[in-house]
XYZ file of C-alpha atoms in Angstrom:
738
model
C -56.937 40.138 40.331
C -54.029 41.944 38.683
C -50.370 41.407 39.540
C -47.842 43.904 40.800
C -44.739 44.712 38.751
C -42.509 42.439 40.849
C -44.761 39.425 40.275
C -45.095 40.129 36.551
C -41.307 39.981 36.195
C -41.489 36.245 36.827
C -43.361 35.852 33.528
C -40.939 37.829 31.364
C -39.008 35.977 28.679
C -35.577 34.854 29.862
C -32.826 37.336 29.069
C -30.734 35.809 27.736
C -32.259 32.376 27.107
C -30.189 29.215 26.779
C -30.073 28.215 23.102
C -28.488 24.896 22.101
C -28.401 22.911 18.889
C -29.515 19.316 18.496
C -26.455 17.740 16.906
C -27.500 15.123 14.375
C -25.393 15.343 11.198
C -23.146 12.232 11.549
C -26.117 10.047 12.490
C -28.251 11.320 9.607
C -25.444 11.017 7.066
C -24.984 7.348 8.015
C -28.488 6.501 6.711
C -29.229 5.042 3.283
C -31.131 7.195 0.785
C -34.307 5.230 1.490
C -33.922 5.729 5.235
C -33.284 9.442 4.705
C -36.485 9.761 2.663
C -38.393 7.879 5.350
C -37.025 10.206 8.036
C -37.722 13.302 5.933
C -41.400 12.531 5.400
C -42.003 11.760 9.084
C -40.212 14.977 10.005
C -42.427 16.918 7.626
C -45.576 15.213 8.940
C -44.540 16.020 12.502
C -43.883 19.711 11.909
C -47.001 20.115 9.778
C -48.844 19.680 13.080
C -47.295 22.863 14.497
C -50.468 24.882 14.054
C -52.430 22.171 15.855
C -50.133 22.610 18.864
C -50.477 26.387 18.704
C -54.278 26.112 18.753
C -54.030 23.778 21.720
C -52.029 26.395 23.657
C -53.938 29.688 23.408
C -56.306 31.601 21.118
C -53.543 34.050 20.172
C -50.610 31.637 19.716
C -51.128 30.989 15.999
C -51.275 34.721 15.237
C -48.115 35.392 17.257
C -46.407 32.637 15.246
C -47.469 34.334 12.013
C -46.300 37.701 13.371
C -42.795 36.385 14.092
C -42.390 34.560 10.793
C -43.752 37.411 8.693
C -41.119 39.707 10.222
C -38.414 37.186 9.320
C -39.686 36.958 5.747
C -39.908 40.731 5.488
C -36.380 41.272 6.779
C -34.822 38.192 5.109
C -33.104 37.668 8.438
C -31.533 41.150 8.513
C -32.780 41.959 11.986
C -30.644 45.072 12.437
C -32.072 46.506 9.240
C -35.580 45.699 10.469
C -34.900 47.515 13.755
C -33.710 50.572 11.840
C -36.826 50.564 9.659
C -39.016 50.228 12.767
C -36.980 52.844 14.646
C -36.475 50.711 17.734
C -33.286 50.349 19.776
C -30.843 47.488 19.592
C -31.904 46.485 23.111
C -35.570 46.356 22.139
C -34.644 44.252 19.094
C -32.704 41.872 21.361
C -35.744 41.565 23.625
C -37.905 40.742 20.594
C -35.518 38.028 19.415
C -35.423 36.555 22.921
C -39.203 36.439 23.060
C -39.455 34.958 19.560
C -36.869 32.271 20.307
C -38.635 31.194 23.480
C -42.047 31.309 21.813
C -40.801 29.008 19.048
C -38.897 26.801 21.472
C -42.107 26.245 23.466
C -44.354 26.249 20.369
C -46.591 28.824 21.961
C -46.750 31.721 24.367
C -47.083 29.538 27.477
C -44.105 27.648 28.853
C -44.134 23.966 27.981
C -42.738 23.313 31.452
C -44.888 25.206 33.910
C -47.788 26.329 31.687
C -47.124 29.970 32.624
C -47.429 32.743 30.071
C -44.269 34.109 28.429
C -44.381 37.904 28.303
C -42.107 39.995 26.062
C -39.634 42.359 27.717
C -39.888 44.938 24.957
C -42.611 47.541 25.133
C -45.948 47.258 23.410
C -45.006 50.377 21.438
C -41.920 48.613 20.065
C -44.003 45.583 19.071
C -46.371 47.915 17.226
C -43.404 49.619 15.552
C -42.111 46.272 14.281
C -45.564 45.395 12.965
C -45.789 48.707 11.115
C -43.044 47.735 8.646
C -44.874 44.674 7.287
C -48.635 44.538 6.524
C -48.842 40.772 7.207
C -47.176 41.302 10.583
C -49.643 44.036 11.477
C -52.580 41.872 10.427
C -51.318 39.005 12.570
C -50.636 41.252 15.561
C -54.084 42.835 15.337
C -55.628 39.345 15.577
C -53.989 38.827 18.963
C -56.016 41.739 20.380
C -53.172 42.554 22.769
C -52.999 39.043 24.243
C -49.234 38.879 23.684
C -49.060 40.980 26.862
C -50.647 40.616 30.304
C -54.350 41.322 29.844
C -57.232 40.649 32.170
C -57.229 38.671 35.422
C -53.973 37.154 36.668
C -55.416 33.640 36.376
C -55.085 33.932 32.601
C -51.318 33.854 33.011
C -51.647 30.099 33.609
C -53.250 27.251 31.708
C -55.967 25.396 33.579
C -59.704 24.970 34.065
C -61.749 27.865 32.751
C -64.117 27.933 35.735
C -61.075 28.395 37.987
C -60.123 31.537 36.085
C -57.431 30.025 33.857
C -57.064 29.461 30.116
C -57.443 26.278 28.070
C -58.114 25.908 24.367
C -58.871 22.223 24.787
C -62.292 23.734 25.579
C -62.458 26.461 22.904
C -65.082 29.205 22.810
C -66.556 27.814 26.036
C -66.268 30.461 28.750
C -69.084 28.864 30.752
C -67.848 25.263 30.730
C -67.161 23.817 34.185
C -64.880 21.122 35.491
C -67.982 19.185 36.553
C -69.397 19.281 33.013
C -66.067 18.144 31.552
C -66.065 15.268 34.043
C -69.639 14.224 33.241
C -68.995 14.229 29.488
C -65.803 12.261 30.093
C -67.651 9.684 32.197
C -70.174 9.208 29.399
C -67.444 8.681 26.810
C -65.630 6.304 29.178
C -68.793 4.239 29.483
C -69.000 4.146 25.681
C -65.299 3.098 25.662
C -64.379 5.918 23.282
C -60.867 7.341 23.140
C -60.903 11.147 23.323
C -57.224 12.097 23.302
C -57.635 13.477 19.748
C -60.607 15.671 20.621
C -61.520 19.032 22.084
C -64.809 19.868 23.817
C -66.913 22.961 23.175
C -69.970 24.195 25.070
C -72.385 26.081 22.820
C -74.498 29.106 23.682
C -77.548 26.823 24.011
C -75.821 24.726 26.657
C -75.278 21.752 24.351
C -71.818 20.293 23.795
C -69.738 19.518 20.708
C -66.995 16.921 20.640
C -64.497 18.296 18.129
C -62.756 15.334 16.500
C -59.364 15.921 14.887
C -59.654 14.625 11.326
C -58.908 15.572 7.758
C -62.474 14.582 6.879
C -65.022 17.255 7.748
C -67.912 14.870 8.163
C -68.532 11.543 9.829
C -66.764 8.695 8.004
C -68.920 6.511 5.783
C -70.260 3.702 7.944
C -69.746 5.718 11.126
C -66.901 6.539 13.455
C -65.581 4.702 16.490
C -69.024 5.080 18.111
C -70.802 3.688 15.065
C -73.321 5.620 13.022
C -74.011 8.094 15.825
C -74.055 11.847 15.366
C -75.266 12.925 18.804
C -76.319 11.640 22.212
C -78.964 12.894 24.606
C -77.344 13.633 27.944
C -78.691 12.510 31.302
C -78.469 13.385 34.984
C -77.622 17.001 35.728
C -77.131 17.563 31.972
C -80.560 16.154 31.041
C -82.128 17.998 28.142
C -78.748 18.795 26.583
C -76.974 17.023 23.722
C -73.454 15.978 22.824
C -72.788 16.235 19.084
C -69.851 14.865 17.107
C -68.168 17.509 14.933
C -65.478 16.230 12.574
C -62.752 18.225 10.859
C -60.915 19.870 13.744
C -57.483 20.806 12.304
C -58.634 19.482 8.917
C -56.174 21.467 6.780
C -53.130 20.360 8.749
C -54.208 16.732 8.997
C -54.852 16.549 5.242
C -51.232 17.578 4.607
C -49.989 15.246 7.343
C -51.764 12.257 5.800
C -49.990 12.913 2.483
C -46.565 12.923 4.153
C -47.431 9.826 6.185
C -48.294 7.994 2.982
C -44.932 8.985 1.475
C -43.210 7.722 4.602
C -45.000 4.405 4.240
C -43.691 4.109 0.685
C -40.154 4.227 2.110
C -40.780 1.967 5.115
C -38.273 -0.743 5.977
C -40.725 -3.552 6.791
C -44.359 -4.606 6.926
C -44.869 -3.410 10.496
C -43.796 0.086 9.512
C -45.976 0.038 6.395
C -49.039 -1.080 8.358
C -48.261 1.468 11.073
C -48.348 4.304 8.544
C -51.547 2.977 7.003
C -53.197 3.094 10.425
C -51.785 6.571 11.106
C -53.284 7.745 7.828
C -56.659 6.200 8.654
C -56.687 7.772 12.108
C -55.674 11.236 10.944
C -58.056 11.109 7.988
C -61.151 9.849 9.844
C -60.462 10.780 13.474
C -60.504 7.149 14.573
C -58.882 6.602 17.991
C -59.109 2.852 17.366
C -57.009 3.156 14.199
C -54.416 5.052 16.213
C -54.362 2.218 18.764
C -53.675 -0.198 15.924
C -50.810 2.017 14.742
C -49.271 1.825 18.203
C -49.497 -1.950 18.264
C -47.590 -2.018 14.964
C -45.084 0.454 16.394
C -44.439 -1.763 19.415
C -43.837 -4.760 17.131
C -41.287 -2.824 15.063
C -38.286 -3.600 17.236
C -34.826 -2.210 16.631
C -35.445 0.016 13.587
C -32.606 2.171 12.312
C -34.992 5.122 12.114
C -37.379 5.389 15.070
C -40.459 7.589 15.195
C -43.942 8.095 16.547
C -46.575 10.686 15.758
C -50.050 11.696 16.839
C -51.932 13.024 19.843
C -49.634 11.610 22.517
C -49.179 13.458 25.837
C -52.019 14.846 27.976
C -49.975 16.991 30.372
C -51.435 20.318 29.233
C -55.121 19.429 29.275
C -56.217 20.488 32.766
C -58.411 17.376 32.893
C -55.535 15.127 31.816
C -57.372 13.222 29.076
C -56.884 15.194 25.844
C -53.483 15.055 24.191
C -51.188 17.482 22.440
C -49.947 16.866 18.911
C -46.432 15.463 18.884
C -44.145 13.796 16.391
C -40.526 12.792 16.354
C -38.019 11.019 14.147
C -34.598 9.913 15.315
C -31.658 7.649 14.556
C -30.712 4.799 16.873
C -27.337 5.179 18.590
C -26.322 1.540 18.754
C -23.406 2.070 21.122
C -25.430 3.968 23.724
C -28.328 1.541 23.309
C -26.280 -1.341 24.709
C -26.725 -0.210 28.333
C -30.495 0.075 27.915
C -30.629 -3.341 26.244
C -28.835 -4.800 29.270
C -31.387 -3.107 31.521
C -34.260 -4.666 29.556
C -32.622 -8.097 29.746
C -32.373 -7.796 33.531
C -35.835 -6.305 34.059
C -37.558 -9.517 35.147
C -34.993 -9.985 37.911
C -35.346 -6.362 39.030
C -39.149 -6.105 39.174
C -39.496 -8.409 42.238
C -37.281 -5.949 44.144
C -40.018 -3.316 43.932
C -42.089 -2.816 47.101
C -45.366 -4.502 46.159
C -46.599 -8.114 45.912
C -46.840 -9.990 42.620
C -50.649 -9.628 42.639
C -50.137 -5.962 41.721
C -47.712 -6.629 38.881
C -48.410 -7.737 35.317
C -48.586 -11.512 34.919
C -45.992 -11.327 32.166
C -43.399 -8.639 31.550
C -43.654 -7.743 27.872
C -40.020 -7.090 27.040
C -39.915 -3.783 25.172
C -37.516 -2.072 22.852
C -35.317 0.410 24.721
C -33.070 2.471 22.521
C -30.900 5.547 22.776
C -31.868 7.910 19.999
C -30.306 10.918 18.343
C -33.190 13.238 17.489
C -33.480 14.648 13.987
C -36.858 16.312 14.534
C -39.135 16.683 17.528
C -42.363 18.590 16.975
C -43.990 19.347 20.304
C -44.060 21.973 22.997
C -41.335 20.195 24.980
C -38.484 17.892 23.980
C -38.095 15.355 26.797
C -35.008 13.413 27.818
C -36.818 10.086 27.650
C -40.157 8.659 26.586
C -42.252 5.641 27.541
C -45.216 5.289 25.195
C -47.940 4.641 24.127
C -50.070 6.235 26.846
C -52.958 3.866 26.193
C -53.794 1.595 29.118
C -55.247 -1.297 27.120
C -52.359 -1.328 24.633
C -49.780 -1.156 27.433
C -51.422 -3.958 29.419
C -51.895 -6.272 26.412
C -49.101 -5.415 23.958
C -46.456 -3.564 25.945
C -44.670 -0.339 25.198
C -41.407 1.149 23.985
C -38.799 3.181 25.813
C -36.467 5.680 24.237
C -33.727 7.846 25.700
C -32.942 10.938 23.655
C -29.160 11.052 23.688
C -28.505 14.365 21.986
C -31.096 16.008 24.230
C -29.411 14.615 27.345
C -25.980 15.757 26.176
C -27.019 19.226 24.942
C -25.543 21.820 27.265
C -24.736 25.472 27.176
C -21.239 26.393 28.392
C -20.851 27.451 32.030
C -24.356 26.505 33.125
C -24.840 27.585 36.765
C -25.959 24.956 39.291
C -27.519 26.774 42.247
C -28.368 25.256 45.651
C -25.452 22.760 45.694
C -22.840 23.048 48.466
C -19.301 23.856 47.276
C -17.980 20.589 48.765
C -20.493 18.610 46.654
C -20.029 20.485 43.395
C -17.058 18.434 42.165
C -18.719 15.031 42.376
C -22.009 16.530 41.178
C -20.437 17.973 38.027
C -18.549 14.745 37.368
C -21.466 12.347 37.857
C -24.655 14.231 36.975
C -24.847 13.080 33.342
C -24.420 9.450 34.335
C -26.861 9.788 37.218
C -29.474 11.344 34.954
C -29.054 8.644 32.317
C -29.562 5.938 34.966
C -32.574 7.796 36.340
C -34.159 8.190 32.894
C -33.537 4.540 32.050
C -35.119 3.153 35.212
C -37.905 5.757 35.192
C -39.017 4.872 31.674
C -38.583 1.069 31.724
C -39.270 -0.011 35.291
C -41.237 3.057 36.371
C -43.795 3.568 33.625
C -43.338 -0.011 32.446
C -44.435 -1.797 35.622
C -47.686 -2.305 37.428
C -51.004 -4.026 36.902
C -54.345 -2.256 36.885
C -56.972 -4.420 38.595
C -59.859 -4.258 36.144
C -63.283 -5.458 35.265
C -62.295 -5.725 31.618
C -65.867 -6.325 30.468
C -69.088 -6.818 32.446
C -68.497 -9.708 34.865
C -64.969 -10.429 33.568
C -62.003 -9.549 35.800
C -58.224 -9.735 35.417
C -57.915 -10.796 39.067
C -59.749 -13.197 41.366
C -62.792 -11.145 42.323
C -64.064 -13.783 44.751
C -60.748 -13.980 46.577
C -59.148 -10.599 45.924
C -55.537 -9.900 46.890
C -54.825 -8.120 50.152
C -53.869 -4.476 49.984
C -50.335 -4.266 51.459
C -51.002 -0.729 52.700
C -54.188 -1.513 54.664
C -53.899 -5.273 55.085
C -57.534 -5.662 53.973
C -58.841 -7.354 50.806
C -58.959 -5.077 47.776
C -62.380 -3.499 47.287
C -61.837 -1.020 44.448
C -60.921 -1.665 40.813
C -61.358 -0.157 37.349
C -64.825 -0.556 35.835
C -65.357 -1.327 32.111
C -64.227 1.638 30.012
C -62.403 3.347 32.862
C -58.741 4.141 32.373
C -56.094 5.376 34.757
C -56.221 8.855 33.204
C -59.996 9.140 33.082
C -60.433 8.053 36.716
C -57.629 10.050 38.356
C -58.132 12.970 35.974
C -56.125 16.119 36.565
C -53.632 14.524 38.992
C -53.007 11.406 36.882
C -50.048 12.687 34.848
C -48.103 14.096 37.774
C -48.978 11.164 40.053
C -47.662 8.681 37.472
C -44.501 10.705 36.907
C -43.964 10.663 40.670
C -44.448 6.893 40.809
C -41.895 6.416 38.021
C -39.395 8.775 39.667
C -39.750 6.873 42.949
C -39.031 3.597 41.147
C -35.876 5.190 39.756
C -34.795 6.359 43.204
C -35.452 2.954 44.769
C -33.727 0.829 42.140
C -30.777 3.144 41.523
C -29.596 1.930 44.947
C -28.993 -1.486 43.388
C -25.329 -1.851 42.348
C -26.307 -4.477 39.768
C -28.347 -1.870 37.877
C -25.567 0.697 38.098
C -23.154 -1.871 36.704
C -25.382 -2.266 33.629
C -24.635 1.361 32.808
C -20.904 0.889 33.335
C -20.729 2.282 36.877
C -18.893 -0.182 39.088
C -18.345 -0.402 42.824
C -14.904 -0.505 44.390
C -13.493 -3.882 45.406
C -14.497 -4.937 48.892
C -10.852 -4.838 49.958
C -10.203 -1.319 48.672
C -10.141 1.619 51.033
C -13.037 4.050 50.796
C -12.635 7.728 50.029
C -15.097 10.516 50.389
C -16.497 12.542 47.506
C -13.569 14.966 47.564
C -10.987 12.187 47.443
C -9.942 12.374 51.106
C -9.539 9.168 53.078
C -12.821 8.033 54.590
C -11.759 7.377 58.156
C -15.048 8.010 59.957
C -17.610 6.189 57.808
C -18.199 2.633 56.600
C -16.245 1.350 53.652
C -17.619 0.183 50.346
C -20.733 1.051 48.357
C -22.259 3.627 48.608
C -19.874 5.340 51.025
C -16.718 5.374 48.897
C -15.977 7.404 45.775
C -16.314 4.561 43.294
C -18.199 5.472 40.113
C -21.291 3.592 41.316
C -21.296 5.321 44.696
C -20.826 8.773 43.190
C -23.599 8.203 40.647
C -26.015 7.057 43.381
C -25.142 9.994 45.625
C -25.543 12.411 42.717
C -28.867 10.840 41.700
C -30.326 11.528 45.148
C -28.806 15.000 45.351
C -29.977 15.812 41.842
C -33.540 14.745 42.692
C -33.528 16.773 45.916
C -32.272 19.847 44.064
C -34.904 19.302 41.346
C -37.577 19.187 44.031
C -36.412 22.546 45.331
C -36.155 24.243 41.927
C -39.564 22.825 40.977
C -41.136 25.632 43.016
C -40.611 27.813 39.959
C -43.625 26.000 38.514
C -45.924 26.543 41.483
C -48.221 29.569 41.493
C -48.811 30.678 45.085
C -51.781 32.872 44.136
C -53.881 30.141 42.570
C -52.153 27.425 44.656
C -51.696 25.507 41.436
C -48.856 23.399 40.098
C -48.121 24.072 36.445
C -45.988 21.069 35.505
C -46.390 17.358 36.175
C -42.724 16.450 36.715
C -42.108 19.496 38.924
C -44.999 18.645 41.215
C -43.755 15.045 41.406
C -40.205 16.045 42.318
C -41.367 18.419 45.031
C -43.261 15.557 46.658
C -40.080 13.452 46.581
C -38.170 16.290 48.243
C -40.843 16.210 50.956
C -40.408 12.445 51.222
C -36.626 12.836 51.647
C -37.157 15.402 54.398
C -39.631 13.138 56.171
C -37.009 10.371 56.193
C -35.530 12.283 59.125
C -32.266 11.899 61.056
C -30.493 14.408 58.833
C -30.712 12.340 55.641
C -31.634 15.495 53.725
C -30.937 18.964 55.027
C -31.789 22.413 53.783
C -29.529 25.163 55.053
C -31.058 27.384 56.332
C -33.986 25.136 57.156
C -37.669 25.842 57.721
C -38.457 28.234 60.603
C -39.775 25.403 62.781
C -36.478 23.575 62.413
C -34.212 26.594 62.788
C -36.036 28.095 65.732
C -37.110 31.228 63.878
C -40.556 32.557 64.656
C -41.077 34.258 61.303
C -40.098 32.967 57.889
C -39.374 36.525 56.783
C -36.402 36.735 59.180
C -34.541 33.844 57.512
C -31.842 34.847 55.007
C -32.045 32.349 52.146
C -29.442 33.934 49.887
C -27.119 30.975 50.545
C -29.792 28.285 50.540
C -28.357 24.827 49.827
C -29.610 21.263 49.776
C -27.470 18.384 51.034
C -27.801 14.591 51.126
C -26.005 12.462 53.715
C -24.382 9.797 51.558
C -24.067 7.429 54.526
C -27.866 7.365 54.999
C -29.058 6.720 51.447
C -29.595 3.001 52.065
C -30.673 3.250 55.701
C -33.039 6.233 55.419
C -33.508 7.442 51.837
C -34.393 4.188 50.155
C -36.843 2.973 52.852
C -38.642 6.327 52.816
C -38.967 6.260 49.046
C -40.131 2.639 49.016
C -42.836 3.347 51.609
C -44.112 6.292 49.561
C -43.854 4.321 46.322
C -45.815 1.394 47.765
C -48.769 3.648 48.502
C -48.616 5.422 45.142
C -48.515 2.123 43.311
C -51.228 0.302 45.252
C -53.685 3.191 45.061
C -53.147 3.374 41.305
C -53.347 -0.379 40.816
C -56.600 -0.679 42.780
C -58.311 2.435 41.382
C -58.449 3.910 44.894
C -59.066 7.488 43.834
C -59.908 8.764 47.313
C -56.761 7.443 49.023
C -54.505 8.326 46.091
C -55.806 11.883 45.940
C -55.429 12.390 49.704
C -51.853 11.122 49.626
C -50.743 13.122 46.623
C -52.393 16.359 47.663
C -50.710 16.053 51.063
C -47.259 15.361 49.600
C -47.472 18.192 47.055
C -49.006 20.806 49.370
C -46.986 24.023 49.499
C -47.141 26.022 52.716
C -46.324 29.700 53.169
C -42.611 29.054 53.752
C -42.120 26.964 50.628
C -44.418 29.140 48.538
C -43.074 32.395 49.951
C -39.403 33.037 50.757
C -38.123 29.724 49.367
C -39.913 30.165 46.053
C -38.750 33.784 45.912
C -35.144 32.590 46.216
C -35.702 29.911 43.572
C -37.078 32.551 41.210
C -34.056 34.782 41.827
C -31.626 32.008 40.945
C -33.574 30.087 38.319
C -31.705 29.000 35.204
C -33.247 29.605 31.784
C -34.693 26.439 30.304
C -33.011 25.273 27.107
C -34.580 25.876 23.734
C -33.370 23.674 20.909
C -32.427 24.641 17.376
C -33.304 21.772 15.055
C -32.150 20.959 11.541
C -34.388 20.767 8.485
C -34.358 18.220 5.665
C -34.886 18.899 1.966
C -35.581 16.535 -0.920
C -33.036 16.877 -3.730
C -34.289 18.023 -7.160
C -34.237 14.458 -8.524
C -36.586 13.368 -5.732
C -34.294 10.579 -4.589
C -31.934 12.136 -2.092
C -32.336 14.183 1.059
C -30.008 16.890 2.335
C -29.695 18.135 5.876
C -29.620 21.857 6.651
C -28.354 22.879 10.072
C -28.542 26.274 11.752
C -26.392 28.105 14.263
C -27.215 27.835 17.957
C -28.601 31.345 18.277
C -31.913 33.126 18.447
C -31.499 34.123 14.807
C -30.796 30.491 13.899
C -33.877 29.338 15.804
C -36.157 31.749 13.934
C -34.623 30.900 10.550
C -35.050 27.157 11.107
C -38.746 27.636 11.861
C -39.281 30.020 8.957
C -37.787 27.490 6.561
C -40.118 24.757 7.840
C -42.828 26.428 5.776
C -45.671 25.481 8.117
């Protein structure tokens, strides 16, 4: 199916995009020379994986990257001169720069948030004209075979399963591979207890399968890989007669260069944990060993409170439609000790906060493994998306046995373009929203990462006949009241069992934890947001005397009350704007966090009694007989502050209890039913409401990052920053030399 012109406009590159710079200079300059060298080599290792990311996005992404950079090198950054040589207009040049900046900001031609294709606004003729001035650009463009533009069925405008008409290069050169086959191969590898986050899967013309292992080495390591001295397996069941072969050397060139930088980083490490961590990284990237990467993460967890924080590897599985294969990612950052204090207080209080969550102790870890939680200022982040916070590693056995780390990325949180619009907020709420949204988001990120992703026990048969719970007298499921019957079998993980919904489901669970616990004034106080004294008079959010509502938290305008109110309003608004990332034609969500936040919006609405209102509301609520008759040009979302504790929190806790218990008990059937119901988009949401969201959507930020250079004597490192512009973005990438 092809799309009409109106629908295609939703895929065009933002014009203009929002370009901001990651400010890092004072934090980098405060490092010692040794620390600067350490940071430099990790930064280089991270960005040397850029071409891995591009190959994980689309078949044409690497060639588009080469096309953009070859034009920069040809023009030496004189874009006006290039336009004159190509005989294109200034407007067409501007459209090219906008496309290039967003391509580089997403590290590919599909949006990192939403997985929808980014189409250039300039004409194909103008692209060809630009290519004509530089032979390398023309060669690169020819390799794309027109895929920079909309070609073929509309399903190819989204990443997803190939047999559902979408695109995924986690399954390269495999047009006939099905979701069922991917599942069966995954089940086999689960049973063998093999990690596959650093692999891709290819189906050959003969119907056999190849597991492409990311490694510098192009053959099986001496003595065998993680599976031992095995080169292939005979498949069984519906795949009987076919084979699965191990093929080493995926991304070999890049990983060879990465290993060299990792070794240099290890030479400048601050302690033994860091040195061992880099040794394990090098082993993993050289041989393709997932077990070596697990060991690196255990070292990383032990390295508490470093001045320079980092992690690198195949980390996040959001973009694999099956949710088990991970994208290359690497970051290096400096710890902001002042901003870290609030997160340290949150960690110290965690054990007193966990019992407040809505599930019994049987479904919580026996011991809370107190993690590092730091606020970081990012020097380099190589990946398709720079998040506001991270809770890693995403390895169930490591998390359950060794713990995890949390980081909040301070200069990402604080990066803003001037005069950013905030649609869908009522004028009377805009003042408190503007004042409190940064604080509310920091609280949300902190709770989400530490007490969201950091809590919960998976009931498991850890090895045949060995359980981490009393199998003979299992705990009672608080949702059903019956004894638990389901649990994780040996080799099964959360991601492998729940598959394509696992990432979004877990993000939803963590967001719900944040919503539930942000109601606790003790947590808000940890972040410096205090309640008014019990004897003080309450005021409403606009400062007027509160004569018709209860006094005190959360009804007054104390910092704590305003932050809580803004947190709930911010989440509701995020749930509404998340519809940008839903495709009504394929009925597919394109982004894990967006899908999660929409379900929370639904939860808020189901709380009832006017806790959350949309104005105008759905046709059934407003009395309209046809959704097309409702004018949504002034659509707003509103939260009743007086009902957060009485309606909002109980609704969230009830939803959270189900999410958590179904995950904990490996109840795939119940978890899937619940989540599909809560994230279902009907014709009203997916029609006129989404249309209004698309009209008023704000461009997503793209970040201009600095580069580091070793001084001629090999001892020092200098920082080179770039202006916050499209031209600065392209120059920074060109000077990466990747």
